[in-house]
Every structure is written in structure tokens, then in C-alpha cells.
CSV table of C-alpha atoms in Angstrom, one decimal:
chain,number,residue,atom,x,y,z
A,1,MET,CA,110.9,91.4,-29.4
A,2,SER,CA,110.2,87.7,-29.4
A,3,ASN,CA,110.7,87.6,-33.2
A,4,PHE,CA,114.2,89.1,-33.0
A,5,SER,CA,115.0,86.6,-30.3
A,6,ASP,CA,113.7,83.6,-32.2
A,7,ALA,CA,115.6,84.8,-35.3
A,8,TYR,CA,118.8,85.2,-33.5
A,9,ARG,CA,118.5,81.7,-32.0
A,10,ARG,CA,117.8,80.2,-35.3
A,11,LYS,CA,120.7,82.0,-36.9
A,12,MET,CA,123.0,80.7,-34.0
A,13,ALA,CA,121.7,77.1,-34.2
A,14,VAL,CA,123.0,76.8,-37.8
A,15,ASN,CA,126.5,76.4,-36.4
A,16,GLY,CA,125.3,74.6,-33.2
A,17,SER,CA,123.1,75.4,-30.3
A,18,THR,CA,125.9,75.0,-27.8
A,19,ARG,CA,129.5,76.0,-27.6
A,20,ARG,CA,130.5,72.4,-27.9
A,21,ALA,CA,128.5,71.8,-31.0
A,22,ARG,CA,129.8,74.9,-32.7
A,23,ALA,CA,133.4,73.8,-31.9
A,24,TYR,CA,132.7,70.3,-33.4
A,25,THR,CA,131.1,71.9,-36.5
A,26,GLN,CA,134.2,74.1,-37.0
A,27,ALA,CA,136.5,71.1,-36.6
A,28,GLN,CA,134.5,69.3,-39.2
A,29,ARG,CA,134.7,72.2,-41.6
A,30,ASP,CA,138.4,72.4,-40.9
A,31,PHE,CA,138.8,68.8,-41.9
A,32,ASN,CA,136.7,69.1,-45.0
A,33,LEU,CA,138.7,72.0,-46.1
A,34,TYR,CA,142.0,70.0,-45.5
A,35,PHE,CA,140.7,67.1,-47.3
A,36,GLU,CA,139.5,69.1,-50.4
A,37,ASN,CA,142.9,71.0,-50.7
A,38,THR,CA,145.6,68.5,-49.6
A,39,LEU,CA,148.2,67.4,-52.2
A,40,THR,CA,148.3,63.8,-51.0
A,41,ARG,CA,144.6,63.0,-51.7
A,42,SER,CA,144.2,60.5,-54.5
A,43,GLU,CA,141.8,57.9,-55.9
A,44,CYS,CA,142.0,54.4,-54.5
A,45,LEU,CA,140.0,51.3,-54.1
A,46,ILE,CA,138.9,50.3,-50.6
A,47,ASP,CA,137.5,46.7,-50.4
A,48,GLY,CA,136.9,47.1,-54.2
A,49,LYS,CA,134.7,50.3,-53.9
A,50,PRO,CA,136.2,53.5,-55.4
A,51,ALA,CA,137.0,56.1,-52.9
A,52,GLN,CA,139.3,59.2,-52.3
A,53,ALA,CA,141.7,59.2,-49.5
A,54,VAL,CA,144.7,61.1,-48.0
A,55,PHE,CA,147.9,59.0,-47.8
A,56,GLN,CA,150.6,60.3,-45.4
A,57,ASP,CA,154.1,58.8,-44.6
A,58,GLN,CA,154.6,57.7,-41.1
A,59,SER,CA,157.2,59.5,-39.1
A,60,GLN,CA,160.5,57.4,-39.3
A,61,SER,CA,162.2,59.3,-36.4
A,62,ASN,CA,161.3,56.7,-33.8
A,63,ASN,CA,160.5,53.8,-36.0
A,64,LYS,CA,163.5,51.3,-35.5
A,65,ASP,CA,162.6,49.1,-38.5
A,66,LEU,CA,162.1,51.8,-41.0
A,67,SER,CA,159.0,50.4,-42.5
A,68,ASP,CA,156.9,51.8,-45.3
A,69,ASP,CA,153.8,52.0,-43.2
A,70,LYS,CA,151.5,54.9,-44.3
A,71,TYR,CA,148.5,56.6,-42.7
A,72,ILE,CA,145.3,56.7,-44.7
A,73,VAL,CA,142.8,59.4,-43.8
A,74,VAL,CA,139.2,59.1,-45.1
A,75,PRO,CA,135.9,60.9,-44.1
A,76,ASN,CA,133.6,59.1,-41.6
A,77,SER,CA,131.3,58.1,-44.6
A,78,VAL,CA,133.8,55.7,-46.0
A,79,GLU,CA,133.6,52.1,-44.8
A,80,ILE,CA,137.0,50.9,-43.8
A,81,GLY,CA,138.4,49.1,-40.8
A,82,VAL,CA,141.1,46.7,-39.8
A,83,GLY,CA,141.6,44.0,-42.3
A,84,SER,CA,140.3,46.2,-45.4
A,85,TYR,CA,142.2,45.9,-48.5
A,86,VAL,CA,143.3,49.2,-50.2
A,87,THR,CA,144.5,49.4,-53.8
A,88,TRP,CA,146.5,52.6,-54.4
A,89,ARG,CA,149.0,53.4,-57.1
A,90,ASP,CA,148.5,49.8,-58.5
A,91,THR,CA,149.7,48.2,-55.3
A,92,GLN,CA,147.8,46.5,-52.5
A,93,TRP,CA,147.9,47.5,-49.0
A,94,LEU,CA,146.3,46.0,-45.9
A,95,VAL,CA,144.7,48.1,-42.9
A,96,PHE,CA,146.3,46.9,-39.7
A,97,THR,CA,145.6,49.6,-37.1
A,98,GLU,CA,142.7,52.0,-36.5
A,99,GLU,CA,143.1,55.1,-34.5
A,100,TYR,CA,140.3,56.2,-32.3
A,101,LYS,CA,140.0,60.0,-32.7
A,102,THR,CA,139.2,62.1,-29.7
A,103,ILE,CA,137.2,64.4,-32.0
A,104,PRO,CA,135.6,62.1,-34.6
A,105,THR,CA,135.7,64.4,-37.6
A,106,HIS,CA,137.4,61.7,-39.8
A,107,GLN,CA,139.0,58.2,-39.7
A,108,GLN,CA,142.7,57.7,-39.6
A,109,LEU,CA,144.2,54.2,-40.1
A,110,LYS,CA,147.6,52.6,-40.7
A,111,ILE,CA,148.2,50.5,-43.8
A,112,LYS,CA,151.1,48.2,-44.7
A,113,HIS,CA,152.2,47.1,-48.1
A,114,ILE,CA,151.4,43.6,-49.1
A,115,ASN,CA,154.4,41.8,-50.2
A,116,ARG,CA,153.3,38.3,-50.7
A,117,THR,CA,150.2,36.2,-51.8
A,118,ILE,CA,149.6,32.7,-50.8
A,119,LYS,CA,147.6,29.8,-52.1
A,120,TRP,CA,147.7,26.3,-50.8
A,121,LEU,CA,146.1,23.0,-51.6
A,122,VAL,CA,143.5,21.5,-49.3
A,123,ASP,CA,143.1,18.2,-51.1
A,124,LYS,CA,146.2,17.1,-53.1
A,125,ASP,CA,144.2,14.3,-55.0
A,126,ASN,CA,141.4,16.6,-56.2
A,127,LYS,CA,143.7,19.7,-56.4
A,128,THR,CA,141.3,21.7,-54.2
A,129,ILE,CA,142.7,25.2,-53.3
A,130,CYS,CA,141.7,26.6,-49.9
A,131,ASN,CA,139.2,29.6,-49.8
A,132,HIS,CA,137.6,28.5,-53.2
A,133,GLY,CA,140.8,29.4,-55.1
A,134,MET,CA,141.1,33.0,-53.8
A,135,VAL,CA,144.5,34.2,-53.0
A,136,MET,CA,145.3,35.0,-49.4
A,137,ILE,CA,146.9,38.4,-48.7
A,138,SER,CA,149.9,38.3,-46.5
A,139,ILE,CA,152.7,40.3,-45.0
A,140,MET,CA,155.9,38.6,-44.4
A,141,THR,CA,158.6,40.2,-42.1
A,142,ASN,CA,161.9,39.1,-40.9
A,143,CYS,CA,162.0,38.7,-37.1
A,144,THR,CA,165.7,38.6,-36.5
A,145,SER,CA,165.3,38.6,-32.7
A,146,MET,CA,163.1,35.6,-33.1
A,147,ASP,CA,165.3,33.7,-35.6
A,148,GLY,CA,162.6,33.2,-38.2
A,149,TRP,CA,159.9,34.8,-40.4
A,150,GLN,CA,156.6,36.0,-39.4
A,151,VAL,CA,153.6,35.7,-41.7
A,152,VAL,CA,150.4,37.6,-41.2
A,153,ILE,CA,147.6,36.2,-43.4
A,154,HIS,CA,144.3,37.8,-43.7
A,155,TRP,CA,141.4,35.6,-44.7
């Protein structure tokens, strides 16, 4: 009788030994199935490394400035975080918000289109450019309530 009991426990442990573990495994399978079959999955570069990600439009219903921010959804195995650069459809995007999932089956972050690049001289006589000549990625927005422009620069 012990053989049957052990075999049954081994069979059940494949999906998880507890109800919670089985629910998490099922949620992970659901995400993997969604990720494999969604129409919005495409190739991209994340911090210069090739990856696949799902890109989703942000809901415009309660967004007063009607920005073109998007969600990027990637598996947990992909290294991405706030400040990461994403190259998608020959344009550059900057990750500016990370959402902490209650069930961590994947990562979901918000990205914003980069609309400016900035370089500036550190030493005018020697024509030395800041950051060893690398371009600074920036996002410029019009802040009409503040009567000016806001510039977000990522180093």
C-alpha cells in the first residue's frame, strides 16, 4: 500500500506539493501560454541584448495628457528595470516605472518614447564631451501648468 501512496504523492508533487504551489504553477503556465500566443509579442533589444517582449497600449480613458506610454511584459528571466533602454520597431524607449506583481509570474513595466538626445561640452577649449562622448537619452515634456519644459535625462 505504501507504494501506491508514494506514487500518488510523487504524481501530485509534479504540479506542486501544496494547493498554493499548484495555483502558482497554473498561473505560470497561463502566462507562458499567453506569451507564446499573443499577437503583440515582438523582437526587441533590452539594454543592447536581444529579447522577446509583449508591448501593450496604455489605457487612454483616464490619462489626461494622452501620452504614448506603453506597457512592456517580459518573463522573469529577462533582465530589465527602471532606466533600461528598449529598442523596438527602430525607435528607442526608456523604462520609467516598474510594477510589482502580486503573483510574480512575469514582469510588467511602463516605457516612454525617447524624443530627444543631448550632448554637451564639459571643456570648451579641449572640446571634451560629457560622458566620454556618449549621447544622453532624454524625454522632454511641456509642463503648461509650470510654464516651462521638463527634461528627464538618464545617465
